[in-house]
């Protein structure tokens, strides 16, 4: 490899979960700079998402776009990342300005990368600039060397894939070997050609004797990585993992971890069976409750769905039943995978590959295209990982275009082939074209927001119709908010989850608030106030997980038996007690749960301010498509007419229910839209925002965020006048 820059360094030691050092890399200058952080930085911004938010708040402006040189690509774990004594501690986030949303995005990802980065002496990697050729970064704690090198080429077929390139790159750096002390982040050709490129986190699994991959899927982080010219980052450190995080109170960490591990091993086999099925088990639950996003979320249930239930994947693919933790010590072990799967589609047809996944989201993305074939789910999963594509955005954009085809906005002539539901050959072709930026794939690769505009323009030109009127129609079923495609939950019957998606700062991804079951199935949020409280509390606790470097699943998907006896079982506070003990034992702090929520609120509001700065922070940006609120068209209404008639009887407040189904649908839409607006009012009030969704100055002041930049930003929204009005 041709070395562009090389520095020697001494890795900063880990102390209480932190190294207090970040690694800055400026690709325009070829500069590599380890930088120490003042102690108050971690006290204020915690880690992970908090570090990414602060670096981006300070280092970018309202004009910064995903491809601006000053945009920052941050990879950061957190103080609780890298601890084998506690389950779920291999998580880190990748944060940046997104090519889909034009504001802050982050996506969390598992594997060994962040623990090894910490052992290399860094709490975070922050990459700016754009290289004049493709490069790789190698951080080697053992040699005390950091190198920026020209990206080696291993031949076209290997180079275009994130998985194959990562495998070859690690071997190149590590004397031809794969081992647990080396990990990498890479992405593939799909990230070059689309706005929804992912970053893969690659780590060696000695049981499966191959590299495994986890993905930072949402928002186009991989697209930013490739735009910067960064092909891969390799980290290497041989230090012992059991002592890696250097907690202040090792006994306390072990006790907290043992307590949680015991709950997991007792409870998971009786609840979601994540250890056996991974998250594919969720397909059955979602189908049962009309939540599965069938044919672009038109329907929530389909009798063919049983072909992609968890037990099918378990029997046909997962077979080996390895304990599949994505980091050492996670006994929930949901990161399922399969070996020697014979591919039947695409350019790799006839080859056998190991596949990591599928997650529920990937299975849901395939049902969104009307396909119920487990083999195709596996292949869609593998090709998306290999090319570096987000399975969710790929599936939802394809599903949107397929519905355009169904409703006559697109024709075979426009696309080049028919895009009818369930057509595996067409979907496979679209996937291949999208990854390579060819044919109609160039449109698909732009995501729903931008492809919607293309379809409206073309259809309006061809029919002489008004483009704005066409867009109004497309907006009913274009499943995006803020530019990000919905994740795979139909929200028609859960007002709380409509808010969970609409208010999510990054766009409609369920990692901020996943309330659909407690609202729709368990009916634990009956009033607007209950929903508003949940829509404040859950995003805060979930933000904390993304800041400290932990996986949420052991908390949210394994309900502690004692939670049922608490006031709010969904919060699972008996399990959260382990987490509070864990952070205090690691860092030496003396926090309670409220302190943790307060820390999170500061980060949440900082993200909100970045959204405001980038034009995505007001009530207007929280609006959701009609399809997310209820049936958008009569075919959906009629597929569950009895259910909707009952709903109208229960919610029309004495208004007469019209006899014609089309009129009933209209009334239902009106009531659902009114309910969403009421929810906005309740949630903004709960969060300390004005009715237009802008935070009140006192809300920022309370969390120490009202600096000059924030005050200037608020003044652009006339917040000063509003404040005066409030004080009068
Ligand atoms: S619960 Fe699953 S995703 Fe989370 S850390 Fe464990 S194996 Fe990884």
XYZ file of C-alpha atoms and ligand atoms in Angstrom:
736
model
C 0.000 0.000 0.000
C 1.246 3.478 -0.790
C 1.433 5.402 2.475
C 0.128 8.980 2.344
C 0.795 9.853 5.983
C 2.068 7.912 8.949
C 2.405 8.939 12.564
C 3.679 7.111 15.597
C 1.774 7.558 18.819
C 1.267 6.157 22.304
C -2.330 4.964 22.881
C -4.046 6.862 25.697
C -4.967 4.452 28.503
C -8.597 3.664 29.216
C -9.763 4.935 32.558
C -13.298 4.449 33.855
C -14.587 3.751 30.328
C -12.905 6.726 28.633
C -9.593 7.543 26.990
C -10.427 11.265 26.805
C -8.841 11.331 23.361
C -10.322 11.463 19.888
C -8.654 10.814 16.568
C -9.140 13.606 14.011
C -8.387 12.798 10.389
C -8.585 15.463 7.676
C -8.651 13.676 4.339
C -8.238 16.859 2.289
C -4.919 17.540 4.022
C -3.975 13.943 4.720
C -3.597 14.987 8.374
C -3.829 12.597 11.352
C -4.218 14.210 14.785
C -4.911 12.552 18.138
C -6.532 15.261 20.292
C -7.074 15.232 24.057
C -10.495 16.210 25.400
C -11.043 18.356 28.498
C -12.662 16.411 31.404
C -15.914 18.389 31.195
C -16.467 17.204 27.606
C -17.449 13.723 28.726
C -19.482 15.070 31.652
C -21.583 17.137 29.243
C -21.750 15.000 26.102
C -21.424 11.473 27.604
C -20.100 9.631 24.502
C -21.367 8.080 21.246
C -24.237 10.149 19.860
C -23.422 13.006 22.241
C -19.853 13.291 20.924
C -21.062 13.169 17.322
C -23.688 15.840 18.007
C -21.254 18.215 19.665
C -18.582 17.820 16.981
C -21.157 18.423 14.248
C -22.847 21.334 16.062
C -19.473 23.066 16.377
C -17.866 21.991 13.112
C -20.628 22.414 10.520
C -23.074 25.129 9.511
C -26.583 25.424 8.064
C -24.980 25.244 4.607
C -23.120 21.990 5.254
C -24.365 19.121 3.115
C -23.405 15.466 3.170
C -20.741 16.019 0.513
C -19.286 19.235 1.933
C -15.633 18.855 2.911
C -16.372 20.143 6.422
C -19.014 17.479 7.029
C -17.768 15.172 9.781
C -18.096 11.410 9.840
C -17.931 10.359 13.477
C -17.508 6.794 14.728
C -17.832 6.653 18.511
C -18.595 4.092 21.204
C -19.137 5.359 24.725
C -18.064 4.780 28.302
C -20.002 1.505 28.623
C -18.878 0.100 25.294
C -16.204 -2.639 25.489
C -17.144 -4.599 28.605
C -17.506 -8.388 28.283
C -18.929 -8.593 31.824
C -22.070 -6.748 30.717
C -24.358 -7.826 27.823
C -24.690 -5.667 24.711
C -21.526 -3.608 25.079
C -20.126 -3.670 21.528
C -22.286 -0.878 20.148
C -21.132 2.362 18.620
C -22.705 5.013 16.481
C -21.799 6.560 13.180
C -23.016 10.145 12.978
C -22.875 12.727 10.192
C -24.949 15.106 8.043
C -27.155 12.796 5.993
C -27.542 12.700 2.206
C -31.193 11.726 2.711
C -32.312 14.196 5.376
C -29.723 17.005 5.036
C -29.480 17.113 8.827
C -27.866 15.043 11.582
C -28.236 11.304 11.278
C -26.744 8.556 13.327
C -27.050 4.854 13.141
C -25.947 2.385 15.776
C -23.923 -0.663 14.928
C -22.436 -3.641 16.748
C -19.235 -5.617 16.521
C -15.697 -5.263 17.797
C -14.700 -2.016 16.061
C -15.444 0.467 18.851
C -13.980 -1.703 21.646
C -10.781 -2.029 19.591
C -10.784 1.691 18.737
C -10.922 2.355 22.477
C -8.013 -0.022 23.051
C -6.196 1.930 20.349
C -6.599 4.917 22.664
C -9.610 6.714 21.153
C -13.147 7.404 22.325
C -14.065 8.523 18.808
C -12.822 8.860 15.261
C -13.792 12.102 13.490
C -13.137 12.283 9.746
C -13.366 15.537 7.764
C -12.294 16.592 4.274
C -12.362 14.753 0.969
C -9.408 12.709 -0.247
C -8.094 13.216 -3.780
C -8.095 9.410 -4.252
C -9.590 6.457 -2.390
C -7.829 5.849 0.910
C -7.845 3.524 3.913
C -7.018 4.344 7.528
C -5.154 1.855 9.718
C -4.928 2.351 13.474
C -2.520 -0.099 15.071
C -2.184 0.084 18.845
C 0.351 -2.755 18.953
C 2.777 -0.978 16.652
C 1.844 2.487 17.959
C 1.274 3.601 14.374
C -1.560 5.266 12.461
C -1.403 5.234 8.682
C -3.386 6.808 5.901
C -2.751 4.842 2.723
C -3.968 4.699 -0.832
C -6.768 2.127 -0.953
C -5.383 -1.130 -2.338
C -7.239 -2.839 -5.185
C -7.995 -6.561 -4.991
C -9.788 -6.934 -8.326
C -13.174 -5.587 -9.425
C -15.434 -8.260 -7.909
C -13.778 -7.969 -4.490
C -13.419 -4.183 -4.607
C -17.099 -3.470 -5.254
C -18.305 -5.349 -2.166
C -18.047 -4.105 1.405
C -17.767 -7.662 2.749
C -15.240 -8.928 0.233
C -13.162 -5.748 0.333
C -13.118 -5.767 4.130
C -11.972 -9.395 4.192
C -9.145 -8.677 1.745
C -8.149 -5.444 3.492
C -7.891 -7.011 6.944
C -5.760 -9.835 5.554
C -3.549 -7.304 3.759
C -2.988 -5.402 7.011
C -2.772 -8.460 9.285
C -0.252 -10.736 7.562
C -2.898 -12.694 5.655
C -4.853 -13.556 8.796
C -8.283 -12.871 10.226
C -8.448 -12.721 13.999
C -10.462 -11.222 16.842
C -7.959 -8.471 17.532
C -8.529 -6.801 14.187
C -11.800 -5.237 13.019
C -12.820 -2.880 10.232
C -15.504 -0.600 8.894
C -16.101 -0.666 5.141
C -18.750 0.021 2.578
C -19.330 -0.958 -1.038
C -20.286 0.213 -4.483
C -23.912 0.863 -3.483
C -22.712 3.632 -1.194
C -21.073 5.326 -4.178
C -24.255 5.257 -6.242
C -27.060 5.894 -3.753
C -28.008 8.191 -0.904
C -28.639 5.266 1.457
C -25.204 3.673 1.654
C -24.405 1.852 4.893
C -21.244 1.197 6.866
C -20.460 -2.421 7.685
C -18.699 -3.305 10.917
C -16.599 -6.428 10.274
C -15.232 -8.692 12.998
C -13.868 -12.202 13.116
C -16.035 -14.967 14.579
C -13.828 -17.883 15.533
C -16.754 -20.317 15.835
C -17.912 -19.642 12.295
C -14.309 -19.126 11.132
C -15.211 -16.121 9.008
C -15.759 -12.391 9.199
C -19.191 -11.371 10.351
C -20.859 -8.062 9.584
C -23.204 -5.706 11.408
C -24.518 -2.575 9.766
C -25.033 1.122 10.481
C -27.975 1.114 8.141
C -29.905 4.335 8.409
C -29.460 7.665 6.723
C -26.576 7.208 4.300
C -23.526 7.133 6.587
C -21.805 4.869 4.045
C -22.568 7.344 1.271
C -20.717 10.012 3.263
C -17.816 7.628 3.887
C -17.391 6.915 0.175
C -17.925 10.567 -0.773
C -14.958 11.361 1.430
C -12.935 8.771 -0.431
C -12.632 6.566 2.653
C -12.787 2.900 1.605
C -12.145 1.372 4.985
C -10.861 1.810 8.531
C -8.934 -0.996 10.224
C -8.242 -1.101 13.963
C -5.881 -3.536 15.648
C -5.153 -4.055 19.366
C -4.069 -7.186 21.206
C -4.727 -6.049 24.778
C -6.866 -8.278 27.031
C -10.587 -7.559 26.593
C -11.663 -8.534 30.104
C -9.779 -5.574 31.537
C -10.347 -3.327 28.562
C -12.766 -0.815 30.040
C -10.898 -0.247 33.317
C -13.968 0.414 35.453
C -13.606 2.282 38.714
C -15.434 -0.520 40.536
C -14.833 -3.851 38.805
C -16.910 -5.832 41.318
C -19.870 -3.522 40.776
C -19.667 -3.993 37.001
C -19.519 -7.770 37.372
C -22.496 -7.809 39.746
C -24.638 -5.632 37.471
C -23.691 -7.683 34.394
C -24.342 -11.004 36.152
C -27.774 -9.793 37.273
C -28.803 -8.815 33.745
C -27.354 -11.960 32.183
C -29.391 -14.067 34.581
C -32.618 -12.279 33.624
C -31.830 -12.765 29.929
C -31.136 -16.473 30.196
C -34.272 -17.109 32.253
C -36.689 -14.900 30.357
C -35.760 -14.738 26.661
C -36.543 -18.418 25.900
C -40.085 -17.780 27.224
C -40.613 -14.382 25.584
C -39.319 -13.318 22.150
C -36.774 -16.168 21.720
C -34.263 -13.722 20.258
C -31.459 -16.154 21.056
C -33.006 -18.732 18.699
C -34.768 -16.691 16.039
C -32.958 -13.383 16.115
C -35.410 -10.624 15.380
C -37.057 -12.594 12.537
C -39.408 -13.864 15.257
C -41.061 -10.437 15.119
C -42.559 -11.155 11.670
C -45.164 -13.421 13.259
C -46.108 -10.847 15.922
C -46.348 -8.006 13.431
C -48.459 -10.059 11.064
C -50.783 -11.089 13.898
C -51.480 -7.465 14.852
C -51.681 -5.988 11.317
C -48.349 -4.184 11.630
C -46.296 -5.954 8.925
C -45.672 -3.458 6.055
C -47.164 -5.529 3.235
C -47.098 -3.921 -0.252
C -45.782 -0.548 0.855
C -47.716 -0.616 4.166
C -51.085 -0.896 2.404
C -51.868 -3.992 4.451
C -50.610 -5.198 7.816
C -51.257 -8.883 7.447
C -50.955 -11.512 4.746
C -51.558 -15.248 4.822
C -48.280 -15.774 2.926
C -46.343 -14.164 5.788
C -45.998 -17.517 7.567
C -43.400 -18.421 4.944
C -41.058 -15.855 6.524
C -41.748 -16.473 10.231
C -38.831 -16.977 12.623
C -39.200 -20.762 12.828
C -38.643 -21.036 9.065
C -35.337 -19.161 9.259
C -34.324 -21.183 12.314
C -34.919 -24.529 10.594
C -33.742 -23.644 7.118
C -30.805 -21.327 7.749
C -29.727 -20.728 11.355
C -29.250 -24.467 12.013
C -25.952 -24.363 13.898
C -27.341 -22.430 16.883
C -24.072 -20.742 17.704
C -24.259 -18.278 20.591
C -24.349 -15.309 18.221
C -23.479 -12.258 20.293
C -22.270 -9.353 18.182
C -19.807 -8.630 20.983
C -18.178 -10.801 23.605
C -20.396 -11.373 26.633
C -23.829 -10.755 25.110
C -25.860 -13.787 26.128
C -29.000 -12.507 24.378
C -27.061 -13.490 21.250
C -29.602 -12.381 18.673
C -27.144 -11.709 15.833
C -28.146 -14.789 13.847
C -26.466 -15.905 10.667
C -26.250 -18.738 8.155
C -23.407 -20.615 6.492
C -22.966 -21.885 2.933
C -26.101 -20.358 1.493
C -26.277 -20.999 -2.257
C -27.170 -17.754 -4.018
C -29.746 -18.021 -6.814
C -29.893 -14.431 -8.067
C -27.612 -11.653 -9.207
C -24.002 -11.802 -10.369
C -23.018 -14.116 -7.511
C -25.644 -16.772 -8.428
C -24.206 -20.254 -7.976
C -21.768 -19.191 -5.230
C -22.049 -20.129 -1.566
C -21.734 -17.412 1.070
C -22.114 -16.858 4.802
C -24.966 -14.453 5.560
C -25.378 -12.347 8.687
C -29.036 -11.840 9.370
C -31.721 -11.363 8.422
C -33.095 -8.944 10.987
C -36.843 -8.377 11.185
C -36.337 -5.106 9.307
C -34.908 -6.872 6.282
C -37.702 -9.455 6.218
C -40.188 -6.558 6.543
C -38.521 -4.680 3.677
C -39.053 -7.724 1.452
C -42.720 -8.137 2.437
C -43.110 -4.410 1.661
C -42.352 -5.398 -1.934
C -44.981 -8.172 -1.785
C -42.411 -10.989 -1.627
C -42.733 -13.832 0.916
C -39.783 -15.993 -0.029
C -37.226 -16.745 2.723
C -34.480 -17.493 0.197
C -34.965 -14.084 -1.392
C -34.930 -12.453 2.058
C -31.509 -14.042 2.643
C -30.196 -12.956 -0.748
C -31.592 -9.421 -0.485
C -29.869 -9.253 2.917
C -26.531 -10.456 1.544
C -26.473 -8.282 -1.557
C -27.425 -5.167 0.409
C -24.632 -5.833 2.919
C -22.157 -6.614 0.174
C -22.987 -3.522 -1.882
C -23.381 -1.321 1.188
C -27.105 -0.554 0.904
C -29.623 -0.005 3.685
C -32.147 -2.854 3.394
C -34.866 -0.578 4.824
C -34.407 2.380 2.469
C -33.815 0.065 -0.489
C -36.980 -1.920 0.261
C -39.185 1.069 1.055
C -38.063 3.051 -1.998
C -38.633 0.033 -4.241
C -42.039 -0.524 -2.599
C -42.999 3.119 -3.185
C -42.028 2.821 -6.855
C -43.982 -0.449 -7.097
C -47.073 1.287 -5.756
C -46.526 4.085 -8.302
C -46.594 1.278 -10.871
C -49.760 -0.222 -9.326
C -51.543 3.154 -9.428
C -50.404 4.066 -12.943
C -47.863 6.778 -12.114
C -45.138 4.605 -13.617
C -45.276 2.284 -16.607
C -43.118 -0.547 -17.902
C -41.785 1.949 -20.421
C -40.654 4.333 -17.655
C -38.895 1.599 -15.691
C -37.725 -0.746 -18.434
C -39.505 -3.750 -16.873
C -42.706 -4.362 -14.903
C -42.597 -3.437 -11.211
C -45.503 -5.503 -10.015
C -45.854 -6.763 -6.448
C -44.021 -9.967 -5.644
C -41.988 -9.970 -8.854
C -38.667 -11.343 -7.598
C -36.923 -11.021 -10.969
C -37.814 -7.332 -11.265
C -36.855 -6.552 -7.676
C -33.549 -8.337 -8.105
C -32.872 -6.341 -11.275
C -33.802 -3.097 -9.536
C -31.475 -3.957 -6.637
C -28.551 -4.653 -8.975
C -29.194 -1.496 -11.010
C -29.517 0.613 -7.865
C -26.210 -0.616 -6.468
C -24.432 0.154 -9.741
C -26.211 3.422 -10.489
C -27.568 2.052 -13.766
C -30.931 2.380 -15.544
C -33.951 2.969 -13.326
C -31.749 2.170 -10.329
C -30.420 5.738 -10.566
C -33.890 6.964 -9.541
C -34.378 4.351 -6.836
C -30.989 5.166 -5.313
C -32.165 8.683 -4.503
C -34.629 7.426 -1.868
C -38.367 8.076 -1.577
C -38.279 11.877 -1.161
C -36.329 12.525 -4.344
C -37.749 9.691 -6.470
C -41.236 10.975 -5.580
C -40.331 14.288 -7.155
C -38.961 12.556 -10.277
C -42.137 10.478 -10.690
C -44.397 13.521 -10.208
C -42.461 15.561 -12.751
C -42.476 12.811 -15.361
C -46.106 11.875 -14.832
C -47.230 15.510 -14.924
C -45.267 16.125 -18.137
C -46.745 13.009 -19.769
C -50.347 13.695 -18.790
C -50.481 17.488 -18.743
C -51.499 17.379 -15.068
C -50.304 19.844 -12.463
C -47.127 18.566 -10.785
C -48.114 19.847 -7.338
C -51.440 17.993 -7.550
C -49.636 14.790 -8.537
C -47.252 15.225 -5.618
C -50.215 15.593 -3.258
C -51.414 12.184 -4.384
C -47.966 10.599 -4.119
C -47.502 12.077 -0.652
C -50.341 9.895 0.600
C -48.232 6.762 0.218
C -44.624 8.001 0.002
C -43.342 6.540 3.256
C -40.765 9.082 4.348
C -40.500 11.853 6.917
C -37.700 14.437 6.854
C -36.307 12.534 3.856
C -35.757 9.214 5.665
C -37.735 6.112 4.740
C -39.954 4.541 7.427
C -38.686 1.497 9.255
C -40.849 -1.590 9.029
C -43.855 -1.007 11.260
C -47.303 -0.126 9.983
C -48.639 2.584 12.294
C -52.222 2.953 11.117
C -53.687 1.755 14.408
C -51.194 3.289 16.839
C -51.350 7.046 17.286
C -48.430 6.895 19.732
C -46.217 5.204 17.145
C -47.308 7.712 14.509
C -45.767 10.251 16.866
C -42.832 7.897 17.491
C -42.016 8.188 13.801
C -43.144 11.783 13.174
C -41.227 13.362 16.064
C -38.117 11.180 15.683
C -35.358 13.699 15.116
C -33.492 11.633 12.555
C -36.654 10.647 10.693
C -38.975 7.638 11.047
C -36.680 5.058 12.620
C -37.975 3.182 15.646
C -34.836 3.577 17.721
C -36.183 6.798 19.269
C -39.606 5.535 20.309
C -41.092 2.113 19.657
C -44.479 2.323 21.318
C -46.613 0.316 18.945
C -47.156 -2.692 21.178
C -47.775 -0.844 24.432
C -50.181 1.484 22.637
C -51.967 -0.672 20.068
C -51.771 -4.144 21.588
C -51.542 -3.658 25.370
C -53.536 -0.373 25.461
C -51.232 1.078 28.113
C -51.382 4.646 26.698
C -55.103 5.446 26.551
C -54.984 9.292 26.690
C -53.154 12.004 24.743
C -51.294 12.872 27.953
C -50.149 9.250 28.395
C -48.915 9.160 24.832
C -47.153 12.529 25.188
C -45.385 11.417 28.373
C -44.224 8.226 26.661
C -43.097 10.240 23.639
C -40.875 12.270 25.921
C -39.584 9.509 28.208
C -38.713 6.777 25.706
C -36.661 8.953 23.331
C -34.632 10.167 26.318
C -33.777 6.735 27.671
C -33.086 5.455 24.161
C -30.806 8.430 23.496
C -28.813 7.386 26.558
C -28.174 3.905 25.128
C -26.856 5.521 21.943
C -24.592 7.786 23.960
C -22.999 5.210 26.241
C -22.300 2.519 23.632
C -24.859 -0.097 24.621
C -27.399 -2.241 22.835
C -31.014 -1.563 23.861
C -32.372 -5.045 23.220
C -31.470 -6.607 26.589
C -33.511 -3.800 28.189
C -36.413 -3.328 25.808
C -36.936 -6.826 24.418
C -36.491 -8.851 27.598
C -39.112 -7.841 30.168
C -37.903 -8.384 33.764
C -40.433 -10.557 35.658
C -40.732 -7.872 38.359
C -41.592 -5.132 35.845
C -45.224 -6.248 35.908
C -45.473 -5.102 39.524
C -44.281 -1.559 38.758
C -46.370 1.485 37.755
C -45.108 1.419 34.195
C -44.140 -2.102 33.108
C -43.065 -0.967 29.608
C -40.240 1.096 31.097
C -38.803 -2.119 32.539
C -37.289 -0.288 35.497
C -36.030 -3.374 37.360
C -33.696 -3.958 34.415
C -32.780 -0.273 34.156
C -31.523 -0.524 37.734
C -28.721 -2.792 36.452
C -27.775 -0.115 33.932
C -27.633 2.622 36.565
C -25.384 0.414 38.702
C -23.277 -0.328 35.643
C -22.544 3.278 34.704
C -21.779 4.259 38.278
C -19.439 1.289 38.740
C -17.674 2.046 35.457
C -17.180 5.797 35.666
C -17.321 6.338 39.426
C -20.354 8.595 39.129
C -23.269 8.618 41.553
C -26.179 9.000 39.155
C -29.767 7.903 39.476
C -32.184 7.244 36.629
C -33.364 10.859 36.540
C -29.753 12.089 36.208
C -29.355 9.811 33.214
C -32.535 11.152 31.641
C -31.336 14.720 32.257
C -28.033 13.954 30.507
C -30.007 12.558 27.590
C -32.309 15.539 27.375
C -29.313 17.784 26.759
C -28.259 15.591 23.838
C -31.805 15.303 22.538
C -32.186 19.084 22.504
C -28.806 19.542 20.845
C -30.001 17.260 18.049
C -33.221 19.260 17.829
C -31.182 22.463 17.449
C -29.133 20.941 14.622
C -32.432 20.039 12.946
C -33.672 23.589 13.367
C -30.433 24.933 11.920
C -30.861 22.625 8.898
C -34.535 23.460 8.332
C -35.955 20.219 9.753
C -36.896 21.284 13.278
C -40.470 22.580 13.212
C -43.966 21.117 13.261
C -43.943 21.095 9.462
C -41.059 18.598 9.500
C -42.922 16.281 11.889
C -45.814 15.694 9.488
C -46.330 12.099 8.397
C -47.884 10.650 5.231
C -51.567 9.767 5.236
C -50.718 6.065 4.892
C -49.045 6.218 8.315
C -52.268 7.453 9.945
C -54.745 5.083 8.366
C -55.945 3.728 5.059
C -55.059 6.179 2.288
C -57.176 4.524 -0.410
C -60.414 2.596 -0.550
C -58.735 -0.786 -1.196
C -57.004 -0.532 2.185
C -60.191 0.550 3.916
C -62.146 -2.325 2.426
C -59.514 -4.875 3.410
C -60.471 -4.190 7.071
C -63.840 -2.506 6.731
C -65.346 -4.113 9.862
C -62.443 -2.922 11.955
C -62.685 0.623 10.611
C -66.448 0.773 11.034
C -66.046 -0.200 14.668
C -63.342 2.433 15.045
C -65.613 5.089 13.532
C -68.411 4.120 15.905
C -66.027 4.447 18.848
C -64.373 7.722 17.792
C -66.816 9.836 15.810
C -68.212 11.528 18.930
C -71.825 10.996 17.978
C -71.419 12.122 14.345
C -73.545 10.112 11.935
C -71.516 7.445 10.113
C -72.176 7.801 6.363
C -73.361 4.670 4.526
C -70.975 4.919 1.550
C -67.531 3.341 2.214
C -65.787 6.195 0.354
C -67.446 8.738 2.675
C -66.577 6.616 5.672
C -62.955 6.625 4.575
C -63.053 10.406 4.249
C -64.463 10.789 7.768
C -61.882 8.376 9.137
C -59.062 10.345 7.508
C -60.392 13.605 8.927
C -60.594 12.168 12.469
C -57.141 10.619 12.271
C -55.579 13.863 11.009
C -57.219 15.811 13.825
C -55.926 13.297 16.359
C -52.366 13.648 15.042
C -52.533 17.435 15.344
C -53.770 17.114 18.946
C -50.928 14.746 19.642
C -48.431 17.309 18.287
C -49.786 19.926 20.721
C -49.596 17.547 23.682
C -46.085 16.323 22.869
C -44.584 19.760 22.213
C -46.002 21.011 25.487
C -44.574 17.982 27.341
C -41.133 18.554 25.803
C -41.018 22.298 26.504
C -41.531 23.374 22.881
C -43.781 26.013 21.341
C -46.809 24.806 19.324
C -44.701 25.138 16.165
C -42.247 22.603 17.536
C -39.431 25.071 18.376
C -37.876 24.658 21.853
C -38.559 27.441 24.350
C -35.429 29.303 25.520
C -35.994 28.167 29.103
C -35.972 24.540 27.931
C -32.523 25.064 26.438
C -31.357 27.146 29.381
C -32.291 24.383 31.833
C -29.949 21.981 30.053
C -27.127 24.484 29.590
C -27.521 24.635 25.822
C -28.477 28.281 25.345
C -25.140 29.377 23.900
C -24.720 32.166 21.354
C -25.288 29.895 18.368
C -28.505 28.551 19.920
C -29.756 32.028 20.870
C -29.075 33.328 17.339
C -30.894 30.367 15.892
C -33.930 30.860 18.119
C -34.063 34.528 17.216
C -34.596 33.479 13.591
C -37.813 31.823 14.722
C -38.932 34.987 16.576
C -38.538 33.116 19.789
C -37.693 36.292 21.706
C -41.090 37.816 20.924
C -42.787 34.599 21.789
C -40.977 34.496 25.115
C -42.125 38.021 25.890
C -45.682 37.018 25.059
C -45.392 34.035 27.367
C -44.043 36.087 30.257
C -46.907 38.557 29.864
S -28.708 -8.233 21.887
Fe -28.193 -8.835 19.786
S -27.708 -6.881 18.722
Fe -27.664 -6.487 20.924
S -25.503 -6.734 21.483
Fe -26.529 -8.711 21.844
S -26.207 -9.868 19.961
Fe -25.771 -7.726 19.479
